[in-house]
Structures are given as C-alpha cells and as structure tokens.
Amino acid sequence: MGMALAKHRKFELDVARVYAAEVVLALEYLHNNNIIFRDLKPDNVVFDQDGHCLLTDFGLSKQNVFATTVSNSFCGSVAYLAPEMLKRAGHTRSIDWYLLGVLIYEMLVGVPPYFNPDKA
C-alpha cells in the first residue's frame, strides 16, 4: 500500500473503505488467534495478485496476547506511535485499532495525522 499511496498520494473514499475493511478482517483474525500486530502502516500492507490487502512484516507482532493482556514493549514506527506507547503506559490489542485509524486517515488525507515536514 505504501507504493500505491506514494503514486496516488491518497485514495478515494470507496477505495479506502474496501482496503480498511480488508485490514479489519486481518486484524480480527490475528486477535482471534491472540496475536497483536503493532506495526500497522502503509508499508506493511501489500496487495495480492487480485488487489486484496495482506499484512506483512510481523517482526513487532506479539503472540499469546489475550483480550486483557497488557504489553509494555516500546515498539513501532515513529509517525504511527499510539499515545499509550508514547506514554509507555502499556498497551492492549486496542493498539491495532488505533493504528487502523491512522492508516485510514493516511489513505484519505495523504499523510499521517501528526505529520510535520519540519524535522526540528
């Protein structure tokens, strides 16, 4: 998805809606198998030969995370860090839903929600 966003800058609402729905299904599958993804961003969503979304790069994923399990690992990509990650307050599966919101925002707007071109 990262390359597609770079090419198109952003997606039309109907396209973003389909991609978001496919990512929701993938996250639900992972959560039903007690896995949190923790690194949802455009570069970690790829398309198969039919144009469907697939998650990739499970390097930051964590297994055996149940509904109320709190993880204290600090990980993720800077532009996509959830508030609880930044506060180092521990996180649950809900981190993936926050990251989904960030992904949807970027698909529709063209940049992550807290993007600032000034690196200073």
mmCIF file of C-alpha atoms in Angstrom:
data_model
loop_
_atom_site.group_PDB
_atom_site.id
_atom_site.type_symbol
_atom_site.label_atom_id
_atom_site.label_comp_id
_atom_site.label_asym_id
_atom_site.label_seq_id
_atom_site.Cartn_x
_atom_site.Cartn_y
_atom_site.Cartn_z
ATOM 1 C CA MET A 1 0.000 0.000 0.000
ATOM 2 C CA GLY A 2 2.914 2.314 0.657
ATOM 3 C CA MET A 3 3.885 2.350 -3.020
ATOM 4 C CA ALA A 4 0.263 2.872 -4.097
ATOM 5 C CA LEU A 5 -0.086 5.818 -1.711
ATOM 6 C CA ALA A 6 3.177 7.278 -2.969
ATOM 7 C CA LYS A 7 1.868 7.011 -6.524
ATOM 8 C CA HIS A 8 -1.684 8.277 -5.904
ATOM 9 C CA ARG A 9 -0.980 10.342 -2.746
ATOM 10 C CA LYS A 10 -4.399 9.370 -1.331
ATOM 11 C CA PHE A 11 -7.336 7.114 -2.170
ATOM 12 C CA GLU A 12 -10.948 7.847 -2.991
ATOM 13 C CA LEU A 13 -13.344 7.123 -0.113
ATOM 14 C CA ASP A 14 -14.771 3.943 -1.665
ATOM 15 C CA VAL A 15 -11.293 2.514 -2.312
ATOM 16 C CA ALA A 16 -10.102 3.356 1.214
ATOM 17 C CA ARG A 17 -13.284 1.807 2.634
ATOM 18 C CA VAL A 18 -12.607 -1.534 0.906
ATOM 19 C CA TYR A 19 -8.953 -1.574 1.959
ATOM 20 C CA ALA A 20 -9.861 -0.677 5.542
ATOM 21 C CA ALA A 21 -12.465 -3.462 5.652
ATOM 22 C CA GLU A 22 -9.887 -5.990 4.475
ATOM 23 C CA VAL A 23 -7.404 -4.821 7.109
ATOM 24 C CA VAL A 24 -10.146 -5.087 9.770
ATOM 25 C CA LEU A 25 -10.695 -8.720 8.770
ATOM 26 C CA ALA A 26 -6.958 -9.406 9.023
ATOM 27 C CA LEU A 27 -6.705 -7.766 12.461
ATOM 28 C CA GLU A 28 -9.762 -9.652 13.703
ATOM 29 C CA TYR A 29 -8.177 -12.904 12.562
ATOM 30 C CA LEU A 30 -4.951 -12.087 14.382
ATOM 31 C CA HIS A 31 -6.772 -11.016 17.556
ATOM 32 C CA ASN A 32 -8.924 -14.163 17.482
ATOM 33 C CA ASN A 33 -5.626 -16.061 17.487
ATOM 34 C CA ASN A 34 -4.253 -13.952 20.370
ATOM 35 C CA ILE A 35 -1.776 -12.004 18.245
ATOM 36 C CA ILE A 36 -1.342 -8.237 18.141
ATOM 37 C CA PHE A 37 0.272 -6.742 15.033
ATOM 38 C CA ARG A 38 1.575 -3.439 16.486
ATOM 39 C CA ASP A 39 3.143 -2.116 13.270
ATOM 40 C CA LEU A 40 0.233 -1.266 11.003
ATOM 41 C CA LYS A 41 1.306 1.305 8.423
ATOM 42 C CA PRO A 42 1.047 1.578 4.634
ATOM 43 C CA ASP A 43 4.412 -0.101 4.057
ATOM 44 C CA ASN A 44 3.219 -3.194 5.943
ATOM 45 C CA VAL A 45 0.100 -3.673 3.841
ATOM 46 C CA VAL A 46 0.690 -5.235 0.431
ATOM 47 C CA PHE A 47 -1.655 -6.282 -2.349
ATOM 48 C CA ASP A 48 -2.031 -9.783 -3.733
ATOM 49 C CA GLN A 49 -2.432 -10.515 -7.453
ATOM 50 C CA ASP A 50 -6.185 -9.796 -7.191
ATOM 51 C CA GLY A 51 -5.713 -6.459 -5.421
ATOM 52 C CA HIS A 52 -6.651 -7.641 -1.915
ATOM 53 C CA CYS A 53 -4.802 -6.410 1.174
ATOM 54 C CA LEU A 54 -2.357 -8.630 3.015
ATOM 55 C CA LEU A 55 -0.427 -7.753 6.171
ATOM 56 C CA THR A 56 3.325 -8.208 6.070
ATOM 57 C CA ASP A 57 6.304 -7.757 8.412
ATOM 58 C CA PHE A 58 5.293 -9.450 11.626
ATOM 59 C CA GLY A 59 8.584 -8.537 13.320
ATOM 60 C CA LEU A 60 6.877 -6.432 16.024
ATOM 61 C CA SER A 61 3.885 -8.731 16.463
ATOM 62 C CA LYS A 62 3.322 -10.444 19.775
ATOM 63 C CA GLN A 63 1.702 -13.819 20.386
ATOM 64 C CA ASN A 64 -0.318 -15.056 23.352
ATOM 65 C CA VAL A 65 -1.904 -11.654 23.914
ATOM 66 C CA PHE A 66 -5.392 -12.162 25.269
ATOM 67 C CA ALA A 67 -8.191 -9.582 25.499
ATOM 68 C CA THR A 68 -6.965 -8.033 28.750
ATOM 69 C CA THR A 69 -3.233 -8.704 28.375
ATOM 70 C CA VAL A 70 -1.137 -5.557 28.748
ATOM 71 C CA SER A 71 2.172 -5.360 26.934
ATOM 72 C CA ASN A 72 4.834 -2.871 27.980
ATOM 73 C CA SER A 73 7.127 -3.173 24.967
ATOM 74 C CA PHE A 74 8.033 0.108 23.307
ATOM 75 C CA CYS A 75 7.960 -0.516 19.565
ATOM 76 C CA GLY A 76 6.575 0.795 16.313
ATOM 77 C CA SER A 77 7.248 3.399 13.688
ATOM 78 C CA VAL A 78 7.647 6.962 14.939
ATOM 79 C CA ALA A 79 4.900 8.532 12.798
ATOM 80 C CA TYR A 80 2.435 5.844 13.885
ATOM 81 C CA LEU A 81 3.004 5.517 17.642
ATOM 82 C CA ALA A 82 -0.160 5.392 19.752
ATOM 83 C CA PRO A 83 -0.468 7.696 22.784
ATOM 84 C CA GLU A 84 -0.188 4.796 25.236
ATOM 85 C CA MET A 85 3.021 3.715 23.504
ATOM 86 C CA LEU A 86 4.475 7.218 23.771
ATOM 87 C CA LYS A 87 3.499 7.388 27.453
ATOM 88 C CA ARG A 88 4.961 3.912 27.997
ATOM 89 C CA ALA A 89 1.724 3.129 29.823
ATOM 90 C CA GLY A 90 1.329 -0.368 28.423
ATOM 91 C CA HIS A 91 -0.969 -1.346 25.595
ATOM 92 C CA THR A 92 -3.518 -3.989 24.690
ATOM 93 C CA ARG A 93 -4.975 -5.212 21.407
ATOM 94 C CA SER A 94 -6.549 -1.778 21.115
ATOM 95 C CA ILE A 95 -3.231 -0.508 19.749
ATOM 96 C CA ASP A 96 -4.055 -2.176 16.429
ATOM 97 C CA TRP A 97 -7.380 -0.319 16.246
ATOM 98 C CA TYR A 98 -5.637 2.993 16.885
ATOM 99 C CA LEU A 99 -3.187 2.181 14.098
ATOM 100 C CA LEU A 100 -6.086 1.289 11.803
ATOM 101 C CA GLY A 101 -7.471 4.779 12.383
ATOM 102 C CA VAL A 102 -4.097 6.264 11.496
ATOM 103 C CA LEU A 103 -3.958 4.116 8.355
ATOM 104 C CA ILE A 104 -7.463 5.190 7.284
ATOM 105 C CA TYR A 105 -6.561 8.838 7.881
ATOM 106 C CA GLU A 106 -3.437 8.498 5.749
ATOM 107 C CA MET A 107 -5.350 6.726 2.971
ATOM 108 C CA LEU A 108 -7.855 9.604 2.830
ATOM 109 C CA VAL A 109 -5.640 12.624 3.523
ATOM 110 C CA GLY A 110 -2.286 11.534 2.136
ATOM 111 C CA VAL A 111 -0.140 11.974 5.254
ATOM 112 C CA PRO A 112 -0.253 10.554 8.803
ATOM 113 C CA PRO A 113 -2.356 12.605 11.261
ATOM 114 C CA TYR A 114 0.543 14.228 13.114
ATOM 115 C CA PHE A 115 2.827 14.661 10.107
ATOM 116 C CA ASN A 116 5.110 17.668 10.235
ATOM 117 C CA PRO A 117 7.571 18.275 7.391
ATOM 118 C CA ASP A 118 9.763 20.303 9.800
ATOM 119 C CA LYS A 119 12.019 17.744 11.475
ATOM 120 C CA ALA A 120 13.311 20.238 14.060
#
